[in-house]
Coordinates of C-alpha atoms and ligand atoms in Angstrom, one line a residue:
M1 CA 91.4 -67.7 -10.4
I2 CA 89.4 -66.5 -7.5
N3 CA 88.1 -69.0 -5.0
I4 CA 84.8 -69.3 -3.2
P5 CA 85.1 -67.3 0.2
K6 CA 85.8 -69.7 3.4
G7 CA 82.6 -71.1 5.0
T8 CA 80.5 -70.8 2.0
K9 CA 79.7 -73.8 -0.8
D10 CA 78.4 -73.9 -4.2
V11 CA 75.5 -76.1 -5.0
L12 CA 76.6 -78.2 -8.1
P13 CA 74.0 -78.8 -10.9
E14 CA 74.3 -82.5 -10.5
L15 CA 73.5 -82.2 -6.8
S16 CA 70.9 -79.8 -6.9
Y17 CA 68.1 -82.2 -6.9
K18 CA 68.9 -83.0 -3.3
W19 CA 68.2 -79.4 -2.4
R20 CA 65.0 -79.4 -4.2
F21 CA 63.9 -82.7 -2.5
I22 CA 64.4 -81.1 0.9
E23 CA 62.9 -77.7 0.0
N24 CA 60.0 -79.5 -1.6
A25 CA 59.6 -81.7 1.6
A26 CA 59.6 -78.3 3.6
R27 CA 57.0 -76.8 1.3
E28 CA 54.7 -80.0 1.5
T29 CA 54.9 -79.7 5.3
A30 CA 53.9 -76.1 5.3
E31 CA 51.0 -77.2 3.1
I32 CA 49.6 -79.8 5.2
F33 CA 49.8 -77.4 8.3
N34 CA 48.6 -74.6 6.5
I35 CA 51.7 -72.6 7.0
N36 CA 52.3 -69.5 4.2
E37 CA 55.3 -68.6 3.0
V38 CA 56.9 -65.2 3.7
R39 CA 60.2 -63.7 2.4
T40 CA 61.9 -60.8 4.0
P41 CA 65.4 -59.2 3.1
V42 CA 68.8 -61.0 3.5
F43 CA 69.8 -57.6 5.3
E44 CA 68.4 -55.8 8.0
H45 CA 69.4 -52.8 10.3
T46 CA 71.8 -54.2 12.8
E47 CA 69.8 -52.8 15.7
L48 CA 66.9 -55.4 14.8
F49 CA 69.6 -58.3 15.9
L50 CA 71.0 -56.7 18.9
R51 CA 67.6 -56.1 20.2
G52 CA 65.9 -59.3 18.7
V53 CA 68.6 -62.1 19.0
G54 CA 70.1 -60.6 22.2
E55 CA 73.6 -58.9 23.2
T56 CA 74.5 -61.8 25.5
T57 CA 74.4 -64.4 22.7
D58 CA 77.5 -65.4 20.8
V59 CA 75.6 -64.8 17.4
V60 CA 75.4 -61.1 18.3
N61 CA 78.8 -61.2 20.1
K62 CA 80.9 -62.8 17.6
E63 CA 79.2 -64.2 14.5
M64 CA 77.4 -61.1 12.7
Y65 CA 78.4 -59.8 9.4
T66 CA 78.0 -56.3 10.1
F67 CA 79.0 -53.3 7.8
E68 CA 78.3 -49.9 7.1
D69 CA 76.6 -49.1 3.8
K70 CA 77.3 -46.1 1.6
G71 CA 74.7 -44.2 3.3
G72 CA 76.6 -44.8 6.7
R73 CA 73.7 -47.1 7.9
S74 CA 74.9 -50.2 10.1
I75 CA 73.6 -53.0 8.2
T76 CA 73.8 -56.8 9.2
L77 CA 73.2 -60.0 7.1
K78 CA 70.4 -62.1 8.6
P79 CA 72.2 -64.3 11.2
E80 CA 68.7 -66.1 11.6
G81 CA 65.2 -65.8 10.2
T82 CA 62.9 -65.0 13.4
A83 CA 63.8 -61.6 13.8
G84 CA 63.4 -60.4 10.3
V85 CA 59.9 -61.9 10.3
V86 CA 58.9 -60.3 13.5
R87 CA 59.8 -57.1 12.3
M88 CA 57.8 -57.9 9.1
F89 CA 54.8 -58.8 11.4
I90 CA 54.9 -55.6 13.2
E91 CA 55.8 -53.2 10.5
N92 CA 52.8 -54.5 8.3
G93 CA 50.1 -54.6 11.1
L94 CA 49.7 -58.2 10.9
A95 CA 48.5 -58.4 14.3
S96 CA 45.1 -57.3 13.2
T97 CA 44.9 -60.2 10.9
P98 CA 43.2 -63.3 12.3
M99 CA 45.1 -65.2 14.6
P100 CA 47.1 -67.6 14.7
L101 CA 49.4 -66.6 11.8
K102 CA 51.4 -69.3 10.6
T103 CA 54.3 -68.4 8.4
F104 CA 57.4 -70.2 7.0
Y105 CA 60.6 -69.3 5.1
I106 CA 63.6 -70.8 3.4
T107 CA 66.5 -68.4 3.8
P108 CA 70.1 -68.2 3.6
C109 CA 71.6 -66.9 6.9
F110 CA 75.2 -65.9 7.5
R111 CA 77.2 -66.1 10.7
Y112 CA 81.1 -65.5 11.0
E113 CA 82.1 -68.9 12.7
R114 CA 84.9 -71.2 12.4
P115 CA 83.8 -73.4 9.4
Q116 CA 83.8 -77.5 9.8
A117 CA 81.6 -80.1 9.1
G118 CA 77.9 -78.8 9.2
R119 CA 79.0 -75.5 10.4
L120 CA 79.2 -72.8 7.3
R121 CA 79.4 -69.1 7.1
E122 CA 76.6 -69.1 4.7
F123 CA 73.8 -71.6 5.4
H124 CA 70.2 -72.4 5.0
Q125 CA 67.2 -72.6 7.2
F126 CA 63.8 -73.8 6.9
G127 CA 62.0 -72.2 9.4
V128 CA 58.4 -71.7 10.8
E129 CA 57.0 -68.9 13.0
V130 CA 53.6 -68.8 14.5
F131 CA 52.0 -65.7 15.9
G132 CA 49.3 -65.1 18.3
A133 CA 48.6 -68.5 20.0
K134 CA 49.6 -69.3 23.4
S135 CA 48.1 -72.6 24.0
A136 CA 50.2 -75.8 24.5
E137 CA 48.5 -77.3 21.3
T138 CA 50.4 -74.7 19.5
D139 CA 53.7 -76.1 20.8
A140 CA 52.7 -79.4 20.0
E141 CA 51.6 -78.7 16.5
I142 CA 54.8 -76.8 15.8
I143 CA 56.9 -79.7 17.2
F144 CA 54.7 -82.3 15.3
A145 CA 55.2 -80.0 12.0
A146 CA 59.1 -80.2 12.5
S147 CA 58.9 -83.9 13.2
T148 CA 56.5 -84.4 10.0
F149 CA 59.1 -82.6 7.9
L150 CA 62.1 -84.8 9.2
N151 CA 60.0 -87.9 8.5
K152 CA 59.5 -86.9 4.9
L153 CA 63.1 -86.6 4.7
G154 CA 63.4 -90.2 6.1
V155 CA 65.6 -89.1 8.9
S156 CA 64.1 -91.0 11.6
K157 CA 67.1 -91.5 13.9
T158 CA 67.3 -87.8 15.4
E159 CA 66.0 -87.6 19.1
L160 CA 63.8 -84.9 20.0
Q161 CA 64.8 -83.1 23.4
I162 CA 62.5 -80.5 24.9
N163 CA 62.6 -78.4 28.0
S164 CA 61.0 -75.5 29.5
I165 CA 62.9 -72.3 30.3
G166 CA 59.9 -70.5 31.8
C167 CA 58.9 -66.9 31.7
R168 CA 59.8 -63.8 33.0
I169 CA 58.2 -64.5 36.5
C170 CA 59.9 -68.0 36.9
R171 CA 63.1 -66.8 35.1
A172 CA 63.7 -64.0 38.0
E173 CA 63.5 -66.8 40.8
Y174 CA 65.7 -69.1 38.6
N175 CA 68.4 -66.6 37.9
K176 CA 68.7 -65.7 41.3
A177 CA 69.4 -69.3 42.3
L178 CA 71.8 -69.5 39.5
K179 CA 73.7 -66.5 40.7
D180 CA 73.8 -68.1 44.1
Y181 CA 75.2 -71.3 42.8
F182 CA 77.6 -69.6 40.3
R183 CA 79.0 -66.9 42.7
P184 CA 81.6 -68.9 44.4
H185 CA 82.9 -70.7 41.2
L186 CA 82.9 -67.2 39.1
G187 CA 86.9 -67.1 39.6
K188 CA 87.4 -70.2 37.6
M189 CA 84.9 -69.4 34.8
C190 CA 85.6 -67.9 31.5
A191 CA 85.5 -64.4 30.6
T192 CA 82.3 -64.8 28.8
C193 CA 80.5 -66.4 31.6
R194 CA 81.8 -63.9 34.1
A195 CA 80.0 -61.1 31.7
R196 CA 77.0 -63.2 31.4
F197 CA 76.6 -63.6 35.2
D198 CA 75.0 -60.1 35.5
K199 CA 73.4 -59.8 32.2
N200 CA 72.0 -63.1 32.0
P201 CA 73.0 -66.1 34.0
L202 CA 70.8 -68.8 32.0
R203 CA 73.2 -68.2 29.1
M204 CA 76.1 -69.5 31.2
L205 CA 74.5 -73.0 30.8
D206 CA 75.1 -72.9 27.2
C207 CA 79.0 -72.4 27.5
K208 CA 81.3 -74.7 25.9
E209 CA 84.4 -74.2 27.7
E210 CA 85.4 -77.6 29.5
D211 CA 86.0 -75.9 32.9
C212 CA 82.7 -74.0 32.8
K213 CA 80.7 -77.1 31.6
K214 CA 81.9 -78.9 34.7
I215 CA 80.7 -76.1 36.8
T216 CA 77.5 -75.7 35.2
A217 CA 76.9 -79.7 35.4
N218 CA 75.4 -79.3 39.0
A219 CA 73.7 -76.0 38.7
P220 CA 70.0 -75.9 39.9
K221 CA 67.6 -76.9 37.1
I222 CA 65.1 -74.5 35.6
L223 CA 62.1 -77.2 35.8
D224 CA 62.4 -77.1 39.5
Y225 CA 61.7 -73.4 39.3
L226 CA 58.8 -73.3 36.9
C227 CA 55.7 -71.1 38.0
G228 CA 52.4 -72.9 38.0
D229 CA 51.3 -71.7 34.7
C230 CA 54.7 -72.8 32.9
K231 CA 54.6 -76.1 34.9
T232 CA 51.1 -76.7 33.5
H233 CA 52.0 -75.7 30.0
F234 CA 55.0 -77.8 30.0
E235 CA 53.0 -81.0 31.3
K236 CA 50.4 -80.4 28.7
V237 CA 52.7 -80.1 25.8
K238 CA 54.2 -83.4 27.1
R239 CA 50.8 -84.9 27.1
L240 CA 50.0 -83.9 23.6
L241 CA 53.1 -84.9 22.1
T242 CA 52.8 -88.4 23.5
A243 CA 49.1 -88.5 21.9
Q244 CA 50.4 -87.6 18.5
G245 CA 53.1 -90.5 18.6
V246 CA 55.9 -87.9 18.8
K247 CA 58.8 -89.4 21.1
Y248 CA 60.8 -87.1 23.2
V249 CA 63.1 -86.9 26.2
V250 CA 63.2 -84.2 28.7
N251 CA 66.5 -82.5 28.6
P252 CA 66.8 -79.6 31.4
R253 CA 70.0 -78.3 30.0
I254 CA 68.6 -77.0 26.6
V255 CA 68.6 -73.1 26.9
R256 CA 69.1 -72.5 23.1
G257 CA 71.5 -70.0 21.4
L258 CA 69.4 -67.1 21.2
D259 CA 68.0 -64.8 24.1
Y260 CA 64.4 -64.4 23.0
Y261 CA 63.0 -67.9 24.2
T262 CA 60.5 -68.6 27.0
K263 CA 58.6 -71.7 27.9
T264 CA 59.0 -74.6 25.6
V265 CA 62.2 -75.0 23.9
F266 CA 63.3 -78.1 21.4
E267 CA 66.1 -79.8 19.4
F268 CA 66.1 -82.6 17.1
I269 CA 69.6 -84.1 17.7
S270 CA 71.3 -86.5 15.6
T271 CA 74.3 -88.5 16.5
D272 CA 75.2 -89.4 12.9
I273 CA 77.0 -86.2 12.0
G274 CA 79.6 -85.2 14.8
A275 CA 79.7 -82.5 17.0
Q276 CA 77.1 -80.3 15.1
G277 CA 74.2 -82.6 15.9
A278 CA 71.3 -80.3 16.2
V279 CA 69.4 -80.5 12.8
C280 CA 66.5 -78.4 13.9
A281 CA 65.7 -76.4 16.8
G282 CA 63.2 -74.0 18.0
G283 CA 60.9 -72.7 20.9
R284 CA 58.4 -70.3 22.3
Y285 CA 59.1 -66.5 22.2
D286 CA 56.2 -64.9 24.1
N287 CA 58.0 -61.5 24.7
L288 CA 59.9 -60.7 21.3
V289 CA 57.1 -59.3 19.4
E290 CA 56.5 -56.7 22.4
E291 CA 60.2 -56.2 22.8
L292 CA 60.5 -55.3 19.2
G293 CA 57.8 -52.6 19.4
G294 CA 54.8 -54.8 18.7
A295 CA 51.9 -55.8 20.6
A296 CA 52.1 -58.5 23.4
L297 CA 51.5 -61.2 21.5
P298 CA 52.8 -64.8 21.9
A299 CA 54.6 -66.5 19.1
I300 CA 56.7 -69.9 18.7
G301 CA 58.9 -71.3 15.9
F302 CA 61.5 -73.6 14.5
A303 CA 64.6 -73.5 12.1
A304 CA 66.2 -76.5 10.5
G305 CA 69.5 -76.4 9.0
I306 CA 69.5 -77.6 5.4
E307 CA 73.1 -78.2 5.0
R308 CA 73.0 -80.4 8.4
L309 CA 70.0 -82.3 7.0
L310 CA 71.8 -83.0 3.8
L311 CA 74.8 -84.1 5.7
L312 CA 72.8 -86.2 8.0
M313 CA 70.9 -87.9 5.0
E314 CA 74.2 -88.4 3.0
N315 CA 75.7 -90.1 6.3
T316 CA 73.1 -92.2 6.9
G317 CA 72.4 -93.5 3.3
A318 CA 68.9 -92.0 3.1
S319 CA 67.3 -92.0 -0.2
F320 CA 66.7 -89.1 -2.5
P321 CA 64.2 -89.3 -5.5
A322 CA 66.3 -89.6 -8.9
A323 CA 67.8 -86.5 -10.3
Q324 CA 66.2 -85.2 -13.5
K325 CA 67.1 -86.6 -16.5
P326 CA 65.6 -86.5 -20.1
L327 CA 62.8 -88.6 -20.9
I328 CA 63.7 -88.8 -24.6
Y329 CA 66.6 -87.6 -27.0
V330 CA 65.9 -87.1 -30.3
A331 CA 69.1 -87.1 -32.6
G332 CA 69.4 -85.8 -36.2
M333 CA 71.8 -86.6 -39.0
D334 CA 72.0 -83.6 -41.3
D335 CA 70.3 -80.3 -41.7
I336 CA 66.9 -81.6 -42.5
T337 CA 66.7 -84.4 -40.0
R338 CA 68.0 -82.1 -37.2
A339 CA 65.4 -79.8 -38.1
K340 CA 62.9 -82.4 -37.6
A341 CA 64.6 -83.6 -34.3
F342 CA 64.0 -79.9 -33.1
E343 CA 60.3 -79.6 -34.3
I344 CA 59.8 -83.1 -32.3
V345 CA 61.5 -82.0 -29.0
A346 CA 59.7 -78.7 -29.1
E347 CA 56.2 -80.4 -29.4
L348 CA 57.2 -82.7 -26.7
R349 CA 58.2 -80.0 -24.6
L350 CA 55.0 -78.0 -25.1
N351 CA 53.3 -81.1 -23.7
G352 CA 55.4 -81.0 -20.7
I353 CA 57.9 -83.7 -21.4
N354 CA 61.7 -83.5 -20.6
A355 CA 63.2 -83.8 -24.0
E356 CA 66.5 -83.1 -25.7
A357 CA 68.2 -82.5 -28.9
D358 CA 71.6 -81.5 -30.0
L359 CA 72.9 -78.0 -29.5
M360 CA 76.9 -78.9 -30.1
E361 CA 76.7 -79.8 -33.8
R362 CA 77.8 -83.5 -32.9
S363 CA 77.9 -86.4 -35.1
V364 CA 75.1 -89.1 -34.4
K365 CA 77.5 -91.0 -32.9
A366 CA 78.7 -88.3 -30.4
Q367 CA 75.0 -87.4 -29.8
F368 CA 74.0 -90.9 -28.9
K369 CA 77.0 -91.1 -26.6
Y370 CA 75.8 -87.9 -24.7
A371 CA 72.4 -89.1 -24.8
D372 CA 73.5 -92.1 -23.0
K373 CA 75.8 -90.2 -20.5
S374 CA 72.8 -87.6 -19.8
G375 CA 70.8 -90.5 -18.6
A376 CA 68.1 -90.4 -21.2
H377 CA 65.2 -93.0 -20.9
Y378 CA 64.7 -93.2 -24.8
V379 CA 66.7 -92.3 -27.6
A380 CA 65.5 -91.8 -31.2
V381 CA 67.8 -91.1 -34.3
I382 CA 66.1 -89.5 -37.2
G383 CA 67.7 -90.3 -40.5
G384 CA 66.7 -89.8 -44.0
N385 CA 65.0 -93.2 -44.1
E386 CA 63.1 -92.4 -41.1
L387 CA 61.8 -89.0 -42.5
A388 CA 60.7 -91.0 -46.0
A389 CA 58.9 -93.7 -43.8
N390 CA 57.8 -91.2 -41.3
T391 CA 58.5 -93.8 -38.5
V392 CA 61.4 -93.7 -36.1
N393 CA 62.6 -96.6 -33.8
I394 CA 62.7 -95.3 -30.1
K395 CA 65.3 -97.3 -28.2
N396 CA 64.7 -97.8 -24.5
M397 CA 67.9 -97.3 -22.8
A398 CA 67.3 -99.4 -20.1
D399 CA 66.8 -102.7 -21.9
G400 CA 67.7 -102.1 -25.2
T401 CA 64.5 -102.7 -27.1
Q402 CA 63.5 -100.9 -29.9
T403 CA 59.7 -99.8 -31.0
A404 CA 58.9 -98.5 -34.3
V405 CA 56.9 -95.5 -33.4
N406 CA 55.0 -92.9 -36.1
L407 CA 57.0 -89.4 -36.3
N408 CA 53.6 -87.8 -35.3
E409 CA 52.6 -90.1 -32.3
I410 CA 56.0 -89.9 -30.2
Y411 CA 54.0 -88.1 -27.5
S412 CA 51.3 -90.4 -27.1
Y413 CA 53.7 -93.5 -27.0
L414 CA 56.0 -91.7 -24.4
K415 CA 52.8 -91.0 -22.5
K416 CA 51.6 -94.4 -22.5
E417 CA 55.1 -95.7 -21.6
K418 CA 55.4 -93.3 -18.6
K419 CA 52.3 -94.9 -17.0
Ligands
ATP501 P1 74.7 -74.6 17.2 O1 74.5 -74.8 18.9 O2 75.0 -75.8 16.4 O3 75.6 -73.7 17.0 P2 72.6 -72.7 17.1 O4 71.9 -72.9 18.3 O5 73.3 -71.8 16.8 O6 73.3 -74.1 16.7 P3 70.2 -71.9 15.7 O7 70.5 -70.5 15.9 O8 69.2 -72.7 16.5 O9 71.6 -72.9 15.9 O10 69.8 -72.3 14.2 C1 68.8 -73.3 13.9 C2 69.5 -74.5 13.0 O11 70.1 -74.0 12.1 C3 70.6 -75.5 13.9 O12 70.0 -76.3 14.5 C4 71.5 -75.8 12.6 O13 70.8 -76.9 12.0 C5 71.4 -74.8 11.7 N1 72.8 -73.9 11.7 C6 73.0 -73.1 12.8 N2 74.1 -72.6 12.6 C7 74.7 -73.0 11.6 C8 76.0 -73.0 10.6 N3 76.9 -72.1 11.1 N4 76.0 -73.7 9.7 C9 75.2 -74.6 9.3 N5 73.9 -75.0 9.8 C10 73.7 -74.1 11.0
MG502 MG1 75.7 -71.4 16.8

């Protein structure tokens, strides 16, 4: 017996309806915001993530599934969705299509992490990436799309936290202030923080070590260092969110786990699933397209973790639509009536009805038992008498009532009943 790899999960047939519900909500959200689906490979050249995600991030430092393929290339399973979409955008010259370009994806992601509730090695993201628009309206629209998606799922108890981490101009000032602040404390900070001090001091604010967290608590706040443009942008985003009825709190400590962010960053946090509370997160990344070799074009996006949303929905008793069940099970008794049952079921399926007949060569009694277990709404048993009279009793399994229906009119009967 070979077991499933650590940190991965199967979606069992009786639970897949929950996945479908979440994915449908994602697609419906994308549709009303006029966002088109894109699909990129599960693996890319490692270089893309080194440059795209950032060499000082945990993702690149510790979490990537990287291997050499048989042709000697360094390949990495995608740890997140943005870098691949940006590569696609550049490689296909999409900058010359009408802007903004709004895209979404539902994709597996891979990170070599310590598995725990809400933290897996293979997980799935619904992500949105919008290219070409630098306006504050875009930020507000993207956050509104994320919140629309969460509302569709009925997860209302999340808190939206937003921050601005500025642009290259204000970041330079801020990094200087951070370094001045951290310099005298460096000796007491972890090795990762010490390495980040030179390369990317902003990252130090993201450290999860207790000693480092105590020190970072009093660090200068980026919001005090924003340049005029970034400040105006952030104020406008906040005004627009309020106008759209989206509630938020400003959390000046959000810096996000990936290096490419600029200006607006945000997280939807839940307190109902333990430590891994971020169910959806994103932000603006105005330099990434250019850094990966494309035009200097602004962009913004978010990604929501599907497993975490599922966990949150299950923990808070959110309701899912019912799992799929046969509308009718048609049982037969012998070769002739079984053949008739198959004929009826085939006809119903042609009309788009979820109908079932026996594939297991079961007795009528056993067929009936199976039909009941499978949750069929109606059961019809065709015997010799039924065939001779050309009518069958259709039993409503919910209330036990039976209705005599002409064998050729089962579809119209079900259609009437479904209304
Ligand atoms: P965290 O701080 O929880 O590690 P992150 O900053 O690494 O999150 P992002 O890279 O922003 O996460 O990914 C977006 C979303 O994907 C997260 O908000 C979360 O819902 C989900 N996610 C990230 N890593 C995992 C994982 N290992 N397992 C399951 N879901 C994940
Ligand atoms: Mg992480």
